[in-house]
Amino acid sequence: MNGIKETQSSERSPIVTTLHRVMTAVDFSKPARAAFDHAVALSRVHDAELTAVHAVPTDRGFGWEARERTALVASLRAAAQAAGVRFKVSVQHGDPAGVILLHASARRPDLIVLGTSARSAFDRFRFGSVAETVAFAATQPVLVVPAASDQVTDATAPFKNILVAVDFGKGSSEAVERALAMAKGTSRVTVVHVLPSVPPESVSRYAYHLMEPEYQRQLARDAWRRIPAIIPANASTSGRVHARVVTGHTAAAISRVANETNADLILMAVTDRSAIGRLVFGSTTARVMRTAGRPVLAVPPRANGAGGPVRDGARLAAAA
């Protein structure tokens, strides 16, 4: 069942949202500067305070590259001031992910904006990814900006095409609600659910080939029955919210639909902090971050977030 089915659903009434504090991590790399530019634009639009965090490696003295760091901070401050953004910077010894999470816990920003660069599979296994580590562990939504992308986002305007991936877990309804809160004017929201393309372990290879069409049809019927439950009931009918059920490897299918819909943001919920959840996160959300080539907003569970109820919590997603 490789065909893609699409339907129109509903639109949620706009929610008034805002940002007060934005945090980003900076270093000497191009991805970090791209993230900083996004953070400045968002802070300008929402009149938010921007904090930039820079980590000095623990195996280096604090004075390491001090002259270069001073020049970097000066250029960032000048850019923020030119945009009329209130700006703070903090430099600290430590592991980058640990420093970011420490400051996120202390400052409680509404949104964390990070850059990410392509790394080899070996490097990801050995060193991990700062953006992925923070996106998994933070209690605030994390906007991950790709190192290079054809998707140039104008942060002064709402996203035009938002793709929200759902698995019908407890975070799915909130993810859809946040995406709808972000949809302004003519923005379009696409809700996508990915069906597995591999046979269940309990079905033999021979039997699976005989029953594959019906098995996939049953999964699709079940998905279409469940989709209305995660769309807000009080949404008014329009043509801006669409649902799609596709088949394939989850991360690859999400990236494919993002390309087909020309999404300028992919929204994914981070729901399970168990060992199994970490495995799922690493194989799906992190893979999308690495391969989609467009911004990804990772949203933590509402109960663990810093924003409180959804009308407050939605503001962090609405800023992206």
PDB file of C-alpha atoms in Angstrom:
ATOM      1  CA  MET A   1       0.000   0.000   0.000  1.00  0.00           C
ATOM      2  CA  ASN A   2       2.440   2.577  -1.231  1.00  0.00           C
ATOM      3  CA  GLY A   3      -0.174   5.015  -2.436  1.00  0.00           C
ATOM      4  CA  ILE A   4      -0.849   8.056  -0.308  1.00  0.00           C
ATOM      5  CA  LYS A   5      -4.359   8.856   0.765  1.00  0.00           C
ATOM      6  CA  GLU A   6      -5.333  12.391   1.696  1.00  0.00           C
ATOM      7  CA  THR A   7      -8.383  14.014   3.208  1.00  0.00           C
ATOM      8  CA  GLN A   8      -9.383  17.429   4.464  1.00  0.00           C
ATOM      9  CA  SER A   9     -10.236  17.760   8.111  1.00  0.00           C
ATOM     10  CA  SER A  10     -10.571  20.815  10.318  1.00  0.00           C
ATOM     11  CA  GLU A  11      -8.959  23.999  11.550  1.00  0.00           C
ATOM     12  CA  ARG A  12      -8.592  25.122  15.109  1.00  0.00           C
ATOM     13  CA  SER A  13      -9.504  28.653  16.097  1.00  0.00           C
ATOM     14  CA  PRO A  14      -6.355  30.772  16.487  1.00  0.00           C
ATOM     15  CA  ILE A  15      -4.684  30.809  19.919  1.00  0.00           C
ATOM     16  CA  VAL A  16      -2.971  33.995  20.991  1.00  0.00           C
ATOM     17  CA  THR A  17       0.614  32.982  21.665  1.00  0.00           C
ATOM     18  CA  THR A  18       3.884  34.717  22.391  1.00  0.00           C
ATOM     19  CA  LEU A  19       7.487  34.160  23.396  1.00  0.00           C
ATOM     20  CA  HIS A  20       9.257  35.826  26.286  1.00  0.00           C
ATOM     21  CA  ARG A  21      12.640  34.083  26.407  1.00  0.00           C
ATOM     22  CA  VAL A  22      14.601  32.406  23.618  1.00  0.00           C
ATOM     23  CA  MET A  23      17.883  30.586  24.101  1.00  0.00           C
ATOM     24  CA  THR A  24      20.433  29.466  21.532  1.00  0.00           C
ATOM     25  CA  ALA A  25      23.882  27.888  21.587  1.00  0.00           C
ATOM     26  CA  VAL A  26      26.732  29.504  19.690  1.00  0.00           C
ATOM     27  CA  ASP A  27      30.192  28.498  18.572  1.00  0.00           C
ATOM     28  CA  PHE A  28      32.345  29.219  15.544  1.00  0.00           C
ATOM     29  CA  SER A  29      30.422  26.981  13.134  1.00  0.00           C
ATOM     30  CA  LYS A  30      28.058  27.904  10.295  1.00  0.00           C
ATOM     31  CA  PRO A  31      25.188  25.790  11.697  1.00  0.00           C
ATOM     32  CA  ALA A  32      25.392  27.664  15.005  1.00  0.00           C
ATOM     33  CA  ARG A  33      25.272  30.988  13.188  1.00  0.00           C
ATOM     34  CA  ALA A  34      22.233  29.841  11.190  1.00  0.00           C
ATOM     35  CA  ALA A  35      20.505  28.914  14.443  1.00  0.00           C
ATOM     36  CA  PHE A  36      21.473  32.260  15.962  1.00  0.00           C
ATOM     37  CA  ASP A  37      19.966  34.109  12.998  1.00  0.00           C
ATOM     38  CA  HIS A  38      16.713  32.170  13.456  1.00  0.00           C
ATOM     39  CA  ALA A  39      16.746  32.936  17.172  1.00  0.00           C
ATOM     40  CA  VAL A  40      17.298  36.657  16.552  1.00  0.00           C
ATOM     41  CA  ALA A  41      14.426  36.780  14.060  1.00  0.00           C
ATOM     42  CA  LEU A  42      12.085  34.991  16.445  1.00  0.00           C
ATOM     43  CA  SER A  43      13.118  37.214  19.343  1.00  0.00           C
ATOM     44  CA  ARG A  44      12.551  40.318  17.254  1.00  0.00           C
ATOM     45  CA  VAL A  45       9.063  39.249  16.190  1.00  0.00           C
ATOM     46  CA  HIS A  46       7.998  38.358  19.729  1.00  0.00           C
ATOM     47  CA  ASP A  47       9.950  41.072  21.559  1.00  0.00           C
ATOM     48  CA  ALA A  48      11.640  38.273  23.479  1.00  0.00           C
ATOM     49  CA  GLU A  49      14.902  38.307  25.350  1.00  0.00           C
ATOM     50  CA  LEU A  50      17.620  36.252  23.654  1.00  0.00           C
ATOM     51  CA  THR A  51      20.310  34.384  25.577  1.00  0.00           C
ATOM     52  CA  ALA A  52      23.290  32.881  23.761  1.00  0.00           C
ATOM     53  CA  VAL A  53      25.270  30.128  25.488  1.00  0.00           C
ATOM     54  CA  HIS A  54      28.832  29.202  24.543  1.00  0.00           C
ATOM     55  CA  ALA A  55      30.599  26.155  25.993  1.00  0.00           C
ATOM     56  CA  VAL A  56      34.380  26.040  26.352  1.00  0.00           C
ATOM     57  CA  PRO A  57      35.637  22.419  26.151  1.00  0.00           C
ATOM     58  CA  THR A  58      36.689  21.053  29.511  1.00  0.00           C
ATOM     59  CA  ASP A  59      39.996  19.844  28.062  1.00  0.00           C
ATOM     60  CA  ARG A  60      40.920  23.440  27.241  1.00  0.00           C
ATOM     61  CA  GLY A  61      41.721  26.367  29.483  1.00  0.00           C
ATOM     62  CA  PHE A  62      39.039  28.986  29.851  1.00  0.00           C
ATOM     63  CA  GLY A  63      41.267  31.396  27.950  1.00  0.00           C
ATOM     64  CA  TRP A  64      41.379  29.086  24.934  1.00  0.00           C
ATOM     65  CA  GLU A  65      40.553  31.080  21.774  1.00  0.00           C
ATOM     66  CA  ALA A  66      39.624  34.004  24.014  1.00  0.00           C
ATOM     67  CA  ARG A  67      40.355  36.568  21.319  1.00  0.00           C
ATOM     68  CA  GLU A  68      38.255  34.729  18.735  1.00  0.00           C
ATOM     69  CA  ARG A  69      35.481  34.245  21.288  1.00  0.00           C
ATOM     70  CA  THR A  70      35.475  37.947  22.142  1.00  0.00           C
ATOM     71  CA  ALA A  71      35.151  38.796  18.459  1.00  0.00           C
ATOM     72  CA  LEU A  72      32.333  36.266  18.050  1.00  0.00           C
ATOM     73  CA  VAL A  73      30.387  37.642  20.990  1.00  0.00           C
ATOM     74  CA  ALA A  74      30.854  41.191  19.718  1.00  0.00           C
ATOM     75  CA  SER A  75      29.492  40.270  16.286  1.00  0.00           C
ATOM     76  CA  LEU A  76      26.515  38.468  17.785  1.00  0.00           C
ATOM     77  CA  ARG A  77      25.745  41.364  20.102  1.00  0.00           C
ATOM     78  CA  ALA A  78      25.929  43.783  17.173  1.00  0.00           C
ATOM     79  CA  ALA A  79      23.503  41.638  15.163  1.00  0.00           C
ATOM     80  CA  ALA A  80      21.067  41.446  18.061  1.00  0.00           C
ATOM     81  CA  GLN A  81      21.256  45.168  18.723  1.00  0.00           C
ATOM     82  CA  ALA A  82      20.711  45.926  15.037  1.00  0.00           C
ATOM     83  CA  ALA A  83      17.522  43.848  15.228  1.00  0.00           C
ATOM     84  CA  GLY A  84      16.407  45.590  18.417  1.00  0.00           C
ATOM     85  CA  VAL A  85      16.669  42.389  20.445  1.00  0.00           C
ATOM     86  CA  ARG A  86      17.586  42.309  24.141  1.00  0.00           C
ATOM     87  CA  PHE A  87      20.664  40.113  24.300  1.00  0.00           C
ATOM     88  CA  LYS A  88      22.625  38.222  26.931  1.00  0.00           C
ATOM     89  CA  VAL A  89      25.547  35.864  26.544  1.00  0.00           C
ATOM     90  CA  SER A  90      26.977  33.278  28.901  1.00  0.00           C
ATOM     91  CA  VAL A  91      30.310  31.475  28.510  1.00  0.00           C
ATOM     92  CA  GLN A  92      30.946  28.375  30.604  1.00  0.00           C
ATOM     93  CA  HIS A  93      33.309  25.421  30.830  1.00  0.00           C
ATOM     94  CA  GLY A  94      31.652  22.107  30.104  1.00  0.00           C
ATOM     95  CA  ASP A  95      30.194  19.619  27.672  1.00  0.00           C
ATOM     96  CA  PRO A  96      28.053  21.602  25.182  1.00  0.00           C
ATOM     97  CA  ALA A  97      24.867  19.580  25.679  1.00  0.00           C
ATOM     98  CA  GLY A  98      25.282  19.672  29.448  1.00  0.00           C
ATOM     99  CA  VAL A  99      25.890  23.429  29.476  1.00  0.00           C
ATOM    100  CA  ILE A 100      22.820  24.063  27.298  1.00  0.00           C
ATOM    101  CA  LEU A 101      20.599  21.908  29.474  1.00  0.00           C
ATOM    102  CA  LEU A 102      21.945  23.516  32.639  1.00  0.00           C
ATOM    103  CA  HIS A 103      21.119  26.994  31.373  1.00  0.00           C
ATOM    104  CA  ALA A 104      17.753  25.818  30.044  1.00  0.00           C
ATOM    105  CA  SER A 105      16.887  24.529  33.495  1.00  0.00           C
ATOM    106  CA  ALA A 106      17.994  27.748  35.193  1.00  0.00           C
ATOM    107  CA  ARG A 107      16.644  30.293  32.699  1.00  0.00           C
ATOM    108  CA  ARG A 108      13.516  28.391  31.626  1.00  0.00           C
ATOM    109  CA  PRO A 109      13.366  29.703  28.058  1.00  0.00           C
ATOM    110  CA  ASP A 110      10.206  29.255  26.037  1.00  0.00           C
ATOM    111  CA  LEU A 111      12.171  27.918  23.085  1.00  0.00           C
ATOM    112  CA  ILE A 112      15.670  26.570  22.464  1.00  0.00           C
ATOM    113  CA  VAL A 113      17.089  27.061  18.962  1.00  0.00           C
ATOM    114  CA  LEU A 114      20.038  24.900  17.906  1.00  0.00           C
ATOM    115  CA  GLY A 115      21.980  24.256  14.735  1.00  0.00           C
ATOM    116  CA  THR A 116      23.032  20.832  13.591  1.00  0.00           C
ATOM    117  CA  SER A 117      25.580  19.653  11.064  1.00  0.00           C
ATOM    118  CA  ALA A 118      25.829  16.424   9.135  1.00  0.00           C
ATOM    119  CA  ARG A 119      28.098  13.930  10.854  1.00  0.00           C
ATOM    120  CA  SER A 120      29.153  10.478   9.825  1.00  0.00           C
ATOM    121  CA  ALA A 121      27.412   7.496  11.355  1.00  0.00           C
ATOM    122  CA  PHE A 122      30.614   6.689  13.257  1.00  0.00           C
ATOM    123  CA  ASP A 123      30.839  10.208  14.711  1.00  0.00           C
ATOM    124  CA  ARG A 124      27.200  10.093  15.792  1.00  0.00           C
ATOM    125  CA  PHE A 125      27.810   6.745  17.475  1.00  0.00           C
ATOM    126  CA  ARG A 126      31.004   7.896  19.176  1.00  0.00           C
ATOM    127  CA  PHE A 127      30.186  11.474  20.090  1.00  0.00           C
ATOM    128  CA  GLY A 128      26.433  11.748  19.673  1.00  0.00           C
ATOM    129  CA  SER A 129      24.772  14.977  18.590  1.00  0.00           C
ATOM    130  CA  VAL A 130      24.386  18.017  20.809  1.00  0.00           C
ATOM    131  CA  ALA A 131      21.098  18.982  19.161  1.00  0.00           C
ATOM    132  CA  GLU A 132      19.686  15.464  19.482  1.00  0.00           C
ATOM    133  CA  THR A 133      20.800  15.150  23.110  1.00  0.00           C
ATOM    134  CA  VAL A 134      19.226  18.471  24.065  1.00  0.00           C
ATOM    135  CA  ALA A 135      16.039  17.825  22.072  1.00  0.00           C
ATOM    136  CA  PHE A 136      15.572  14.540  23.911  1.00  0.00           C
ATOM    137  CA  ALA A 137      16.373  15.779  27.411  1.00  0.00           C
ATOM    138  CA  ALA A 138      15.035  19.342  27.472  1.00  0.00           C
ATOM    139  CA  THR A 139      11.695  20.199  29.033  1.00  0.00           C
ATOM    140  CA  GLN A 140      11.234  22.986  26.490  1.00  0.00           C
ATOM    141  CA  PRO A 141      10.546  22.651  22.766  1.00  0.00           C
ATOM    142  CA  VAL A 142      13.743  22.601  20.729  1.00  0.00           C
ATOM    143  CA  LEU A 143      13.888  24.009  17.207  1.00  0.00           C
ATOM    144  CA  VAL A 144      16.686  22.286  15.303  1.00  0.00           C
ATOM    145  CA  VAL A 145      17.896  24.190  12.253  1.00  0.00           C
ATOM    146  CA  PRO A 146      19.738  22.140   9.618  1.00  0.00           C
ATOM    147  CA  ALA A 147      23.255  23.014   8.594  1.00  0.00           C
ATOM    148  CA  ALA A 148      22.254  23.698   5.008  1.00  0.00           C
ATOM    149  CA  SER A 149      18.767  23.814   3.606  1.00  0.00           C
ATOM    150  CA  ASP A 150      16.873  25.070   0.606  1.00  0.00           C
ATOM    151  CA  GLN A 151      14.075  25.890   3.026  1.00  0.00           C
ATOM    152  CA  VAL A 152      14.769  29.493   3.979  1.00  0.00           C
ATOM    153  CA  THR A 153      12.362  30.438   6.733  1.00  0.00           C
ATOM    154  CA  ASP A 154      11.170  33.997   7.150  1.00  0.00           C
ATOM    155  CA  ALA A 155      10.683  34.197  10.893  1.00  0.00           C
ATOM    156  CA  THR A 156       8.742  37.443  10.510  1.00  0.00           C
ATOM    157  CA  ALA A 157       5.898  35.450   8.957  1.00  0.00           C
ATOM    158  CA  PRO A 158       4.175  32.225  10.029  1.00  0.00           C
ATOM    159  CA  PHE A 159       5.223  28.948   8.496  1.00  0.00           C
ATOM    160  CA  LYS A 160       3.263  28.262   5.327  1.00  0.00           C
ATOM    161  CA  ASN A 161       3.371  24.477   5.470  1.00  0.00           C
ATOM    162  CA  ILE A 162       3.621  22.603   8.753  1.00  0.00           C
ATOM    163  CA  LEU A 163       3.983  18.845   8.847  1.00  0.00           C
ATOM    164  CA  VAL A 164       3.135  17.154  12.146  1.00  0.00           C
ATOM    165  CA  ALA A 165       4.002  13.473  12.506  1.00  0.00           C
ATOM    166  CA  VAL A 166       1.773  11.407  14.820  1.00  0.00           C
ATOM    167  CA  ASP A 167       1.913   7.875  16.149  1.00  0.00           C
ATOM    168  CA  PHE A 168      -1.324   8.106  18.207  1.00  0.00           C
ATOM    169  CA  GLY A 169       0.683   8.127  21.425  1.00  0.00           C
ATOM    170  CA  LYS A 170      -0.186  10.465  24.269  1.00  0.00           C
ATOM    171  CA  GLY A 171       1.744  13.333  22.691  1.00  0.00           C
ATOM    172  CA  SER A 172      -0.018  13.178  19.318  1.00  0.00           C
ATOM    173  CA  SER A 173      -3.046  15.302  20.206  1.00  0.00           C
ATOM    174  CA  GLU A 174      -0.850  17.979  21.747  1.00  0.00           C
ATOM    175  CA  ALA A 175       1.443  17.978  18.716  1.00  0.00           C
ATOM    176  CA  VAL A 176      -1.528  18.573  16.413  1.00  0.00           C
ATOM    177  CA  GLU A 177      -2.891  21.240  18.740  1.00  0.00           C
ATOM    178  CA  ARG A 178       0.444  23.046  18.746  1.00  0.00           C
ATOM    179  CA  ALA A 179       0.709  22.847  14.962  1.00  0.00           C
ATOM    180  CA  LEU A 180      -2.772  24.333  14.608  1.00  0.00           C
ATOM    181  CA  ALA A 181      -1.843  27.081  17.059  1.00  0.00           C
ATOM    182  CA  MET A 182       1.044  27.936  14.756  1.00  0.00           C
ATOM    183  CA  ALA A 183      -1.093  27.996  11.612  1.00  0.00           C
ATOM    184  CA  LYS A 184      -1.956  31.577  10.798  1.00  0.00           C
ATOM    185  CA  GLY A 185      -3.725  33.022   7.778  1.00  0.00           C
ATOM    186  CA  THR A 186      -3.225  30.697   4.821  1.00  0.00           C
ATOM    187  CA  SER A 187      -0.844  28.305   6.574  1.00  0.00           C
ATOM    188  CA  ARG A 188      -1.476  24.629   5.921  1.00  0.00           C
ATOM    189  CA  VAL A 189      -1.118  21.800   8.441  1.00  0.00           C
ATOM    190  CA  THR A 190      -0.547  18.238   7.275  1.00  0.00           C
ATOM    191  CA  VAL A 191      -0.990  15.442   9.811  1.00  0.00           C
ATOM    192  CA  VAL A 192       0.885  12.301   8.774  1.00  0.00           C
ATOM    193  CA  HIS A 193       0.857   8.792  10.216  1.00  0.00           C
ATOM    194  CA  VAL A 194       3.284   6.182   8.896  1.00  0.00           C
ATOM    195  CA  LEU A 195       2.306   2.525   8.613  1.00  0.00           C
ATOM    196  CA  PRO A 196       5.039  -0.101   8.982  1.00  0.00           C
ATOM    197  CA  SER A 197       6.221  -1.609   5.732  1.00  0.00           C
ATOM    198  CA  VAL A 198       7.711  -4.743   7.312  1.00  0.00           C
ATOM    199  CA  PRO A 199       5.703  -7.818   8.295  1.00  0.00           C
ATOM    200  CA  PRO A 200       4.941  -8.407  11.971  1.00  0.00           C
ATOM    201  CA  GLU A 201       7.244 -10.934  13.609  1.00  0.00           C
ATOM    202  CA  SER A 202       4.313 -13.198  14.355  1.00  0.00           C
ATOM    203  CA  VAL A 203       3.531 -13.668  10.659  1.00  0.00           C
ATOM    204  CA  SER A 204       5.609 -16.029   8.555  1.00  0.00           C
ATOM    205  CA  ARG A 205       7.222 -14.660   5.408  1.00  0.00           C
ATOM    206  CA  TYR A 206       5.068 -16.918   3.200  1.00  0.00           C
ATOM    207  CA  ALA A 207       1.809 -16.064   4.985  1.00  0.00           C
ATOM    208  CA  TYR A 208       2.691 -12.384   5.003  1.00  0.00           C
ATOM    209  CA  HIS A 209       2.988 -12.244   1.221  1.00  0.00           C
ATOM    210  CA  LEU A 210      -0.447 -13.848   0.941  1.00  0.00           C
ATOM    211  CA  MET A 211      -2.125 -11.483   3.386  1.00  0.00           C
ATOM    212  CA  GLU A 212      -0.062  -8.297   2.897  1.00  0.00           C
ATOM    213  CA  PRO A 213      -2.731  -6.265   1.028  1.00  0.00           C
ATOM    214  CA  GLU A 214      -5.441  -6.980   3.583  1.00  0.00           C
ATOM    215  CA  TYR A 215      -3.047  -6.513   6.503  1.00  0.00           C
ATOM    216  CA  GLN A 216      -2.026  -3.082   5.219  1.00  0.00           C
ATOM    217  CA  ARG A 217      -5.628  -2.125   4.462  1.00  0.00           C
ATOM    218  CA  GLN A 218      -6.621  -3.010   8.019  1.00  0.00           C
ATOM    219  CA  LEU A 219      -3.803  -0.880   9.420  1.00  0.00           C
ATOM    220  CA  ALA A 220      -4.854   1.999   7.191  1.00  0.00           C
ATOM    221  CA  ARG A 221      -8.532   1.713   8.173  1.00  0.00           C
ATOM    222  CA  ASP A 222      -7.541   1.735  11.834  1.00  0.00           C
ATOM    223  CA  ALA A 223      -5.355   4.812  11.309  1.00  0.00           C
ATOM    224  CA  TRP A 224      -8.115   6.727   9.527  1.00  0.00           C
ATOM    225  CA  ARG A 225     -10.518   5.878  12.375  1.00  0.00           C
ATOM    226  CA  ARG A 226      -8.067   7.253  14.940  1.00  0.00           C
ATOM    227  CA  ILE A 227      -7.052  10.456  13.163  1.00  0.00           C
ATOM    228  CA  PRO A 228     -10.268  12.424  13.952  1.00  0.00           C
ATOM    229  CA  ALA A 229      -9.701  11.817  17.670  1.00  0.00           C
ATOM    230  CA  ILE A 230      -6.467  13.833  17.661  1.00  0.00           C
ATOM    231  CA  ILE A 231      -7.933  16.804  15.765  1.00  0.00           C
ATOM    232  CA  PRO A 232      -9.510  19.348  18.177  1.00  0.00           C
ATOM    233  CA  ALA A 233     -13.263  18.876  18.241  1.00  0.00           C
ATOM    234  CA  ASN A 234     -13.972  22.613  18.259  1.00  0.00           C
ATOM    235  CA  ALA A 235     -12.053  23.234  15.044  1.00  0.00           C
ATOM    236  CA  SER A 236     -14.018  24.795  12.202  1.00  0.00           C
ATOM    237  CA  THR A 237     -14.027  23.139   8.796  1.00  0.00           C
ATOM    238  CA  SER A 238     -11.752  24.772   6.229  1.00  0.00           C
ATOM    239  CA  GLY A 239      -9.365  23.240   3.714  1.00  0.00           C
ATOM    240  CA  ARG A 240      -6.139  23.975   5.511  1.00  0.00           C
ATOM    241  CA  VAL A 241      -5.759  20.828   7.595  1.00  0.00           C
ATOM    242  CA  HIS A 242      -5.033  17.597   5.786  1.00  0.00           C
ATOM    243  CA  ALA A 243      -4.366  14.061   6.931  1.00  0.00           C
ATOM    244  CA  ARG A 244      -2.181  11.508   5.215  1.00  0.00           C
ATOM    245  CA  VAL A 245      -1.512   7.846   5.897  1.00  0.00           C
ATOM    246  CA  VAL A 246       1.612   6.494   4.210  1.00  0.00           C
ATOM    247  CA  THR A 247       3.627   3.298   4.246  1.00  0.00           C
ATOM    248  CA  GLY A 248       7.360   2.900   4.716  1.00  0.00           C
ATOM    249  CA  HIS A 249      10.232   3.412   7.105  1.00  0.00           C
ATOM    250  CA  THR A 250       8.981   6.041   9.530  1.00  0.00           C
ATOM    251  CA  ALA A 251      11.759   8.629   9.272  1.00  0.00           C
ATOM    252  CA  ALA A 252      12.157   8.261   5.509  1.00  0.00           C
ATOM    253  CA  ALA A 253       8.401   8.499   4.963  1.00  0.00           C
ATOM    254  CA  ILE A 254       8.144  11.649   7.090  1.00  0.00           C
ATOM    255  CA  SER A 255      10.963  13.260   5.114  1.00  0.00           C
ATOM    256  CA  ARG A 256       9.328  12.200   1.853  1.00  0.00           C
ATOM    257  CA  VAL A 257       5.982  13.744   2.774  1.00  0.00           C
ATOM    258  CA  ALA A 258       7.801  16.877   3.955  1.00  0.00           C
ATOM    259  CA  ASN A 259       9.308  17.162   0.487  1.00  0.00           C
ATOM    260  CA  GLU A 260       6.004  16.483  -1.253  1.00  0.00           C
ATOM    261  CA  THR A 261       4.165  19.116   0.792  1.00  0.00           C
ATOM    262  CA  ASN A 262       7.107  21.549   0.714  1.00  0.00           C
ATOM    263  CA  ALA A 263       6.930  21.736   4.504  1.00  0.00           C
ATOM    264  CA  ASP A 264       8.990  24.493   6.071  1.00  0.00           C
ATOM    265  CA  LEU A 265       8.680  22.919   9.522  1.00  0.00           C
ATOM    266  CA  ILE A 266       8.352  19.353  10.795  1.00  0.00           C
ATOM    267  CA  LEU A 267       6.810  19.060  14.260  1.00  0.00           C
ATOM    268  CA  MET A 268       7.402  15.898  16.264  1.00  0.00           C
ATOM    269  CA  ALA A 269       6.413  15.047  19.826  1.00  0.00           C
ATOM    270  CA  VAL A 270       8.924  13.588  22.269  1.00  0.00           C
ATOM    271  CA  THR A 271       6.720  11.413  24.430  1.00  0.00           C
ATOM    272  CA  ASP A 272       8.499   8.491  26.084  1.00  0.00           C
ATOM    273  CA  ARG A 273      11.568   8.900  28.289  1.00  0.00           C
ATOM    274  CA  SER A 274      12.000   5.164  28.891  1.00  0.00           C
ATOM    275  CA  ALA A 275      14.807   3.112  27.363  1.00  0.00           C
ATOM    276  CA  ILE A 276      12.416   2.034  24.628  1.00  0.00           C
ATOM    277  CA  GLY A 277      11.462   5.662  24.086  1.00  0.00           C
ATOM    278  CA  ARG A 278      15.099   6.628  23.740  1.00  0.00           C
ATOM    279  CA  LEU A 279      15.533   3.942  21.100  1.00  0.00           C
ATOM    280  CA  VAL A 280      12.466   5.146  19.205  1.00  0.00           C
ATOM    281  CA  PHE A 281      13.600   8.753  19.462  1.00  0.00           C
ATOM    282  CA  GLY A 282      17.050   7.895  18.210  1.00  0.00           C
ATOM    283  CA  SER A 283      15.755   5.977  15.216  1.00  0.00           C
ATOM    284  CA  THR A 284      12.959   8.342  14.199  1.00  0.00           C
ATOM    285  CA  THR A 285      13.058  11.936  15.414  1.00  0.00           C
ATOM    286  CA  ALA A 286      16.847  12.156  15.356  1.00  0.00           C
ATOM    287  CA  ARG A 287      16.962  10.548  11.928  1.00  0.00           C
ATOM    288  CA  VAL A 288      14.468  13.102  10.635  1.00  0.00           C
ATOM    289  CA  MET A 289      16.623  15.875  12.095  1.00  0.00           C
ATOM    290  CA  ARG A 290      19.645  14.490  10.254  1.00  0.00           C
ATOM    291  CA  THR A 291      18.034  13.853   6.888  1.00  0.00           C
ATOM    292  CA  ALA A 292      15.013  16.090   6.328  1.00  0.00           C
ATOM    293  CA  GLY A 293      17.026  19.197   5.458  1.00  0.00           C
ATOM    294  CA  ARG A 294      14.505  21.528   7.086  1.00  0.00           C
ATOM    295  CA  PRO A 295      13.757  22.802  10.607  1.00  0.00           C
ATOM    296  CA  VAL A 296      12.403  20.251  13.062  1.00  0.00           C
ATOM    297  CA  LEU A 297      10.563  21.263  16.235  1.00  0.00           C
ATOM    298  CA  ALA A 298      10.822  18.600  18.952  1.00  0.00           C
ATOM    299  CA  VAL A 299       8.098  19.125  21.546  1.00  0.00           C
ATOM    300  CA  PRO A 300       8.286  17.461  24.993  1.00  0.00           C
ATOM    301  CA  PRO A 301       5.245  16.167  26.896  1.00  0.00           C
ATOM    302  CA  ARG A 302       3.048  18.918  28.288  1.00  0.00           C
ATOM    303  CA  ALA A 303       3.351  17.595  31.816  1.00  0.00           C
ATOM    304  CA  ASN A 304       7.121  17.952  31.721  1.00  0.00           C
ATOM    305  CA  GLY A 305       7.264  21.230  29.850  1.00  0.00           C
ATOM    306  CA  ALA A 306       8.046  24.635  31.265  1.00  0.00           C
ATOM    307  CA  GLY A 307       5.087  26.275  29.635  1.00  0.00           C
ATOM    308  CA  GLY A 308       2.321  24.801  31.775  1.00  0.00           C
ATOM    309  CA  PRO A 309      -1.116  24.420  30.184  1.00  0.00           C
ATOM    310  CA  VAL A 310      -1.408  24.350  26.447  1.00  0.00           C
ATOM    311  CA  ARG A 311      -2.330  28.004  26.038  1.00  0.00           C
ATOM    312  CA  ASP A 312       1.000  28.865  27.616  1.00  0.00           C
ATOM    313  CA  GLY A 313       2.908  25.879  26.275  1.00  0.00           C
ATOM    314  CA  ALA A 314       1.695  26.453  22.727  1.00  0.00           C
ATOM    315  CA  ARG A 315       3.515  29.758  22.612  1.00  0.00           C
ATOM    316  CA  LEU A 316       6.854  27.996  22.269  1.00  0.00           C
ATOM    317  CA  ALA A 317       5.704  26.114  19.226  1.00  0.00           C
ATOM    318  CA  ALA A 318       3.896  29.083  17.774  1.00  0.00           C
ATOM    319  CA  ALA A 319       7.081  31.110  17.638  1.00  0.00           C
ATOM    320  CA  ALA A 320       8.894  28.803  15.268  1.00  0.00           C
TER     321      ALA A 320
END
